[in-house]
XYZ file of C-alpha atoms in Angstrom:
446
model
C 144.010 163.787 69.176
C 146.353 166.801 69.033
C 145.709 167.314 65.322
C 141.921 167.363 65.813
C 142.300 169.925 68.622
C 144.317 172.271 66.429
C 141.820 171.926 63.588
C 138.968 172.730 66.036
C 140.706 175.871 67.195
C 141.367 176.941 63.603
C 137.685 176.597 62.765
C 136.879 179.230 65.429
C 139.265 181.901 64.128
C 137.282 185.125 63.521
C 137.912 187.037 60.316
C 139.263 190.541 61.032
C 136.753 193.281 60.160
C 138.061 195.806 57.702
C 137.226 199.409 58.650
C 135.520 201.421 55.953
C 138.221 203.979 55.152
C 135.745 206.510 53.796
C 133.558 206.287 56.895
C 136.637 206.555 59.118
C 137.709 209.735 57.342
C 134.218 211.222 57.779
C 134.205 210.443 61.510
C 137.668 211.948 62.019
C 136.605 215.089 60.155
C 133.471 215.339 62.314
C 135.580 215.011 65.461
C 138.041 217.681 64.348
C 135.205 220.013 63.335
C 133.093 219.743 66.473
C 135.584 219.475 69.318
C 136.847 223.095 69.226
C 133.279 224.353 69.016
C 132.163 222.255 71.976
C 135.180 223.362 73.986
C 134.438 227.003 73.252
C 130.876 226.567 74.463
C 131.935 224.691 77.603
C 134.497 227.343 78.425
C 131.886 230.074 78.086
C 133.829 231.973 75.447
C 132.162 235.222 74.503
C 132.544 234.390 70.814
C 129.720 231.857 71.070
C 126.596 233.950 71.555
C 123.868 232.693 69.161
C 122.286 229.507 70.461
C 119.614 226.984 69.763
C 117.122 227.370 72.586
C 117.174 224.347 74.953
C 114.242 221.991 74.580
C 113.356 222.446 78.265
C 112.532 226.123 77.600
C 110.709 225.336 74.341
C 108.487 222.881 76.254
C 107.509 225.733 78.601
C 107.216 228.737 76.277
C 106.364 227.058 72.971
C 106.946 228.990 69.766
C 108.217 232.177 71.406
C 111.698 231.484 70.018
C 110.746 230.808 66.389
C 110.497 233.582 63.773
C 107.028 234.132 62.367
C 107.736 236.102 59.186
C 111.477 236.465 58.453
C 114.535 234.274 58.861
C 117.803 235.907 59.922
C 120.930 233.773 60.022
C 121.286 230.031 59.422
C 119.057 228.318 61.996
C 115.703 228.896 60.249
C 117.052 229.523 56.761
C 115.008 227.990 53.965
C 111.864 227.240 55.974
C 108.853 227.262 53.617
C 106.720 229.424 55.918
C 109.368 232.180 55.807
C 109.921 232.240 52.033
C 107.572 235.158 51.400
C 110.074 237.606 52.877
C 113.044 236.297 50.875
C 111.970 238.243 47.785
C 111.764 241.420 49.865
C 115.332 240.822 51.084
C 116.625 240.789 47.495
C 114.544 243.853 46.648
C 115.993 245.770 49.607
C 119.516 244.678 48.633
C 118.907 246.037 45.135
C 117.691 249.315 46.632
C 120.819 249.613 48.778
C 123.167 248.760 45.903
C 121.566 251.325 43.621
C 122.301 254.083 46.161
C 125.826 253.079 47.158
C 126.967 252.296 43.610
C 125.799 255.683 42.366
C 127.251 257.650 45.298
C 130.422 255.709 46.136
C 130.903 253.102 43.429
C 130.328 250.297 45.981
C 129.201 247.060 44.286
C 127.899 243.727 45.544
C 131.414 242.316 45.253
C 132.651 244.985 47.650
C 130.090 243.943 50.279
C 131.133 240.293 50.019
C 134.813 241.188 50.227
C 134.249 243.453 53.228
C 132.929 240.658 55.439
C 135.067 237.809 54.073
C 137.762 238.421 56.741
C 135.041 238.076 59.394
C 133.802 234.656 58.264
C 135.719 232.572 60.816
C 134.715 234.789 63.745
C 131.112 234.895 62.541
C 130.891 231.100 62.345
C 132.268 230.802 65.881
C 129.377 232.930 67.163
C 126.971 230.033 66.538
C 126.642 227.145 68.963
C 126.345 224.695 66.051
C 128.516 224.111 63.028
C 127.048 225.916 60.048
C 127.178 223.513 57.114
C 127.417 226.146 54.408
C 130.313 226.829 52.088
C 132.091 230.169 52.202
C 130.192 231.604 49.235
C 126.802 230.571 50.593
C 127.621 231.744 54.127
C 128.792 235.176 52.973
C 125.739 235.521 50.722
C 123.482 234.854 53.706
C 125.325 237.401 55.886
C 125.151 240.118 53.200
C 121.527 239.443 52.256
C 120.198 239.280 55.813
C 122.441 242.031 57.178
C 121.665 244.516 54.395
C 117.949 243.803 54.748
C 118.105 244.704 58.454
C 120.113 247.857 57.788
C 117.826 249.008 54.987
C 114.753 248.495 57.136
C 116.363 250.465 59.982
C 117.141 253.325 57.605
C 113.739 253.347 55.916
C 111.822 253.341 59.201
C 114.075 256.132 60.531
C 113.637 258.109 57.305
C 110.357 257.179 55.645
C 111.341 259.073 52.483
C 113.577 256.109 51.598
C 110.560 253.819 51.243
C 109.735 253.112 47.622
C 106.153 253.823 46.485
C 103.764 250.995 47.309
C 106.355 249.163 49.412
C 104.301 246.447 51.199
C 106.402 246.775 54.334
C 105.446 250.449 54.567
C 101.825 250.154 53.493
C 100.752 247.041 55.410
C 100.519 247.923 59.097
C 100.616 244.328 60.352
C 104.119 243.557 59.031
C 106.353 245.797 61.162
C 105.250 244.386 64.559
C 106.410 240.959 63.374
C 109.827 242.388 62.452
C 110.190 243.955 65.896
C 109.723 240.527 67.465
C 111.562 238.383 64.900
C 114.694 240.543 64.973
C 114.918 239.935 68.745
C 114.631 236.144 68.822
C 117.723 234.310 70.045
C 117.788 231.788 67.189
C 117.282 234.541 64.600
C 120.505 236.550 64.921
C 123.679 237.435 63.041
C 126.753 238.843 64.817
C 126.638 242.549 65.526
C 130.167 243.065 64.182
C 128.949 241.805 60.782
C 126.174 244.396 60.843
C 128.686 247.077 61.795
C 130.991 246.196 58.892
C 128.088 246.264 56.425
C 126.848 249.514 57.946
C 130.223 251.196 57.471
C 130.500 249.869 53.913
C 127.028 251.075 52.970
C 127.176 254.433 54.740
C 126.315 257.315 52.425
C 128.301 260.580 52.578
C 125.426 262.401 54.308
C 125.332 259.666 56.982
C 128.900 260.260 58.172
C 127.636 262.662 60.841
C 124.393 260.770 61.384
C 123.329 258.259 64.061
C 125.452 255.235 64.868
C 124.210 251.737 64.082
C 123.355 251.211 67.765
C 121.254 254.366 67.889
C 119.578 253.545 64.576
C 118.670 250.097 65.900
C 117.372 251.467 69.205
C 115.236 254.042 67.400
C 113.783 251.242 65.274
C 112.787 249.081 68.232
C 111.564 252.067 70.239
C 108.664 252.359 67.823
C 107.216 249.402 69.721
C 108.857 249.878 73.154
C 107.839 253.551 73.497
C 110.595 254.514 75.929
C 111.405 258.222 76.446
C 113.511 259.622 73.590
C 116.279 260.980 75.892
C 116.932 257.435 77.129
C 117.201 256.095 73.575
C 119.527 258.895 72.469
C 122.044 257.872 75.153
C 122.470 254.509 73.415
C 124.610 255.830 70.549
C 127.728 254.090 71.909
C 125.975 250.975 73.207
C 127.428 247.621 72.095
C 125.998 244.142 71.918
C 126.852 240.698 70.630
C 123.778 240.852 68.388
C 120.535 242.831 68.223
C 118.881 240.901 71.053
C 121.867 241.536 73.322
C 121.998 245.199 72.252
C 118.395 245.927 73.272
C 118.741 243.770 76.379
C 121.824 245.740 77.437
C 119.949 249.029 77.064
C 117.728 248.058 80.015
C 120.634 247.177 82.317
C 121.691 250.201 84.386
C 125.251 251.232 83.520
C 126.325 251.149 87.188
C 125.028 247.590 87.623
C 126.645 245.861 84.635
C 129.200 244.047 86.831
C 127.879 241.321 89.165
C 127.703 242.144 92.892
C 130.095 240.595 95.380
C 128.998 237.390 97.014
C 127.032 237.957 100.210
C 127.994 236.219 103.442
C 124.471 235.064 104.293
C 122.345 232.868 102.027
C 119.724 234.708 99.995
C 116.048 233.922 100.583
C 113.243 233.748 98.039
C 110.408 236.145 98.874
C 106.665 235.541 99.102
C 103.871 236.438 96.709
C 102.063 239.786 96.662
C 99.134 238.710 98.828
C 101.418 237.402 101.605
C 103.680 240.438 101.441
C 100.683 242.733 101.815
C 99.528 240.840 104.906
C 102.943 241.499 106.475
C 102.641 245.242 105.795
C 104.829 245.421 102.674
C 103.520 247.783 100.004
C 104.312 247.889 96.291
C 104.535 251.229 94.497
C 105.330 252.156 90.882
C 108.939 253.358 90.733
C 110.308 256.176 88.592
C 113.540 254.618 87.293
C 114.423 254.527 83.584
C 114.400 250.712 83.449
C 111.929 248.237 84.894
C 114.937 246.243 86.158
C 115.660 248.892 88.820
C 113.749 247.581 91.846
C 114.269 248.988 95.357
C 113.009 248.222 98.861
C 112.893 250.875 101.599
C 110.946 250.988 104.864
C 108.482 248.321 103.903
C 107.878 249.569 100.344
C 108.970 247.857 97.107
C 109.405 250.389 94.307
C 108.949 248.776 90.879
C 108.954 250.791 87.644
C 105.996 250.098 85.396
C 106.400 247.258 82.902
C 104.107 246.840 79.900
C 103.327 243.209 79.129
C 102.130 242.705 75.568
C 103.001 240.476 72.602
C 106.321 242.231 71.980
C 107.493 242.408 75.592
C 106.524 238.798 76.328
C 108.575 237.607 73.331
C 111.480 239.876 74.253
C 111.560 238.735 77.885
C 111.557 234.995 77.165
C 114.333 235.373 74.570
C 116.453 237.476 76.937
C 116.085 234.828 79.632
C 116.982 232.093 77.121
C 120.084 234.048 76.046
C 121.218 234.494 79.647
C 120.666 230.808 80.338
C 122.864 229.804 77.399
C 125.557 232.495 77.528
C 127.992 232.357 80.415
C 129.811 235.594 79.749
C 127.129 238.149 80.632
C 124.951 239.262 83.495
C 121.739 237.537 84.548
C 119.593 240.631 85.076
C 116.577 239.393 83.116
C 116.743 235.939 84.688
C 116.809 237.544 88.129
C 113.917 239.854 87.282
C 111.905 236.918 85.876
C 112.458 235.000 89.127
C 111.461 238.077 91.124
C 108.186 238.412 89.176
C 107.571 234.690 89.552
C 107.936 235.067 93.318
C 105.463 237.954 93.441
C 102.770 236.334 91.314
C 100.962 233.169 92.327
C 97.438 233.878 91.143
C 95.433 236.242 88.973
C 94.655 238.254 92.133
C 98.339 239.108 92.464
C 98.400 240.358 88.861
C 95.221 242.335 89.464
C 96.855 244.112 92.419
C 99.992 244.926 90.369
C 97.781 246.343 87.625
C 95.796 248.416 90.129
C 99.086 249.822 91.460
C 100.192 250.731 87.886
C 103.183 248.410 88.177
C 101.961 246.196 85.334
C 100.230 247.484 82.216
C 98.393 244.506 80.813
C 97.907 244.356 77.033
C 98.533 240.612 76.975
C 95.234 239.045 78.023
C 93.355 238.239 81.200
C 95.001 238.452 84.611
C 95.118 234.653 84.668
C 96.976 234.590 81.327
C 99.516 237.137 82.591
C 100.006 235.100 85.774
C 100.597 231.971 83.681
C 103.104 233.790 81.480
C 105.035 235.161 84.483
C 105.147 231.754 86.155
C 106.439 230.143 82.939
C 108.993 232.927 82.504
C 110.648 232.043 85.792
C 110.225 228.291 85.485
C 113.262 225.971 85.278
C 115.788 228.818 85.039
C 119.178 228.536 86.722
C 121.245 231.329 88.274
C 123.179 232.038 91.468
C 120.733 233.852 93.712
C 123.555 234.877 96.066
C 125.274 236.759 93.227
C 122.222 238.258 91.529
C 121.693 242.002 91.486
C 118.553 241.711 93.664
C 120.130 239.539 96.374
C 120.055 242.351 98.965
C 116.427 243.155 98.146
C 115.467 239.483 98.550
C 117.078 239.350 101.981
C 115.699 242.703 103.148
C 112.144 241.771 102.159
C 112.517 238.348 103.776
C 113.759 239.903 107.017
C 110.969 242.490 107.060
C 108.371 239.798 106.384
C 109.756 237.688 109.211
C 109.336 240.457 111.788
C 106.471 239.247 114.016
C 105.360 242.786 114.971
C 105.034 243.790 111.343
C 103.082 240.650 110.524
C 100.656 240.967 113.474
C 100.003 244.686 113.005
C 99.622 244.412 109.256
C 97.403 241.337 109.580
C 95.092 243.278 111.908
C 94.913 246.183 109.440
C 94.416 243.832 106.486
C 91.616 241.989 108.243
C 89.660 244.927 109.672
C 90.547 247.894 107.473
C 91.118 246.501 103.994
C 88.008 248.305 102.594
C 86.532 251.773 103.277
C 83.316 250.222 104.614
C 85.163 248.069 107.136
C 87.073 251.156 108.280
C 83.821 253.171 108.668
C 82.223 250.276 110.544
C 85.181 250.132 112.902
C 84.957 253.900 113.504
C 81.211 253.669 114.248
C 81.841 250.770 116.636
C 84.561 252.793 118.380
C 82.239 255.825 118.738
C 79.453 253.619 120.157
C 81.923 252.060 122.557
C 83.070 255.508 123.777
C 79.463 256.710 124.134
C 78.544 253.588 126.110
C 81.504 254.166 128.376
C 80.549 257.830 128.939
C 76.926 256.913 129.629
C 77.993 254.327 132.188
C 80.446 256.782 133.748
C 77.917 259.596 134.183
C 75.328 257.160 135.547
C 77.647 255.840 138.253
C 79.506 259.065 139.045
C 76.646 260.871 141.063
C 76.046 257.814 143.256
C 79.743 257.496 143.973
C 79.869 261.048 145.392
């Protein structure tokens, strides 16, 4: 009986599974590779600044984050639809090498060696591990970086364009570059561009514009901001080109976040409701559309042009601020502010009539849809945002019952010239009727 029991137990012994040593080594390598990167992202380290856009934002804004004509950096590298521009990259690199080799003896090897010490820091700028070897990674940085620099120089000095250069002769190409160079997923670190810029600088460029100013001049061909504003950007810094241009709109005295307010901040109402409470909206005169003020019942908003470029720029700035923990949330705040103001196409129509919005995007309904999507599903601390005081002041003014009643009366009876004239005629008739009654009764009374 005992022997049979032991034999039964032995028959149920499970064979020990042998771990695949090769697979185990691969998993351990994956763990060691990814953990520091994930920790750096979770800690909000400033080194991580080039992100894949979250799927939640892609679901809202679609293809606004994907390059249309040129790939910069690793995320969209090798996509078939972007291959046409790869030949132009090599052609521009050849053009740059021919100048620097003749003037300074700088060769391709010198460019690769100049950024080799930056490889580790450059890789840490990306939110994902870049599965490229050192040689391939450095080749990508040099090829993409030199292409950007050459295009900046050629657009700034058109004499550098070679005869029959398609980028110079085909008018439709440059607008795509303006947008593609400012997409969050289509970036290389700015310090890589700076190193390549210094390496490739010609003797006559030593006293010329800085890389920041050269970049801002390039993008101003589409932004059309006043030249004096752009010229002040010579010492501006950014984590990449998107952050550089984004930073140029943030007022220098508002770069640090405001102190936390003691009272909770309130979201404001749309344009039509604000108008019924007596609040007016006027075009402001500040240098940046981010500078919004509220005084004595009037919101001053500098004019913003909404077109294909600005719509792409805005959504990518918001995406960057959502992913990067180390910077301000000015564009996210402004997007939320616009989303509050606009509920319908009528609200957009009013903003256009007041010269606050210049619409080159589409119909008023399309602009309203874009603005509502821009502020949709974004996260930020409203109590710490740069417009927190404005939100509270507008909310308090709107909640004043006297303002609401008086403004509602004006809005109802005097919102058009004809209603105002009708009211004046009615008032005159009322006064005449009173005088007629008075002079009829007055003799009998005496």
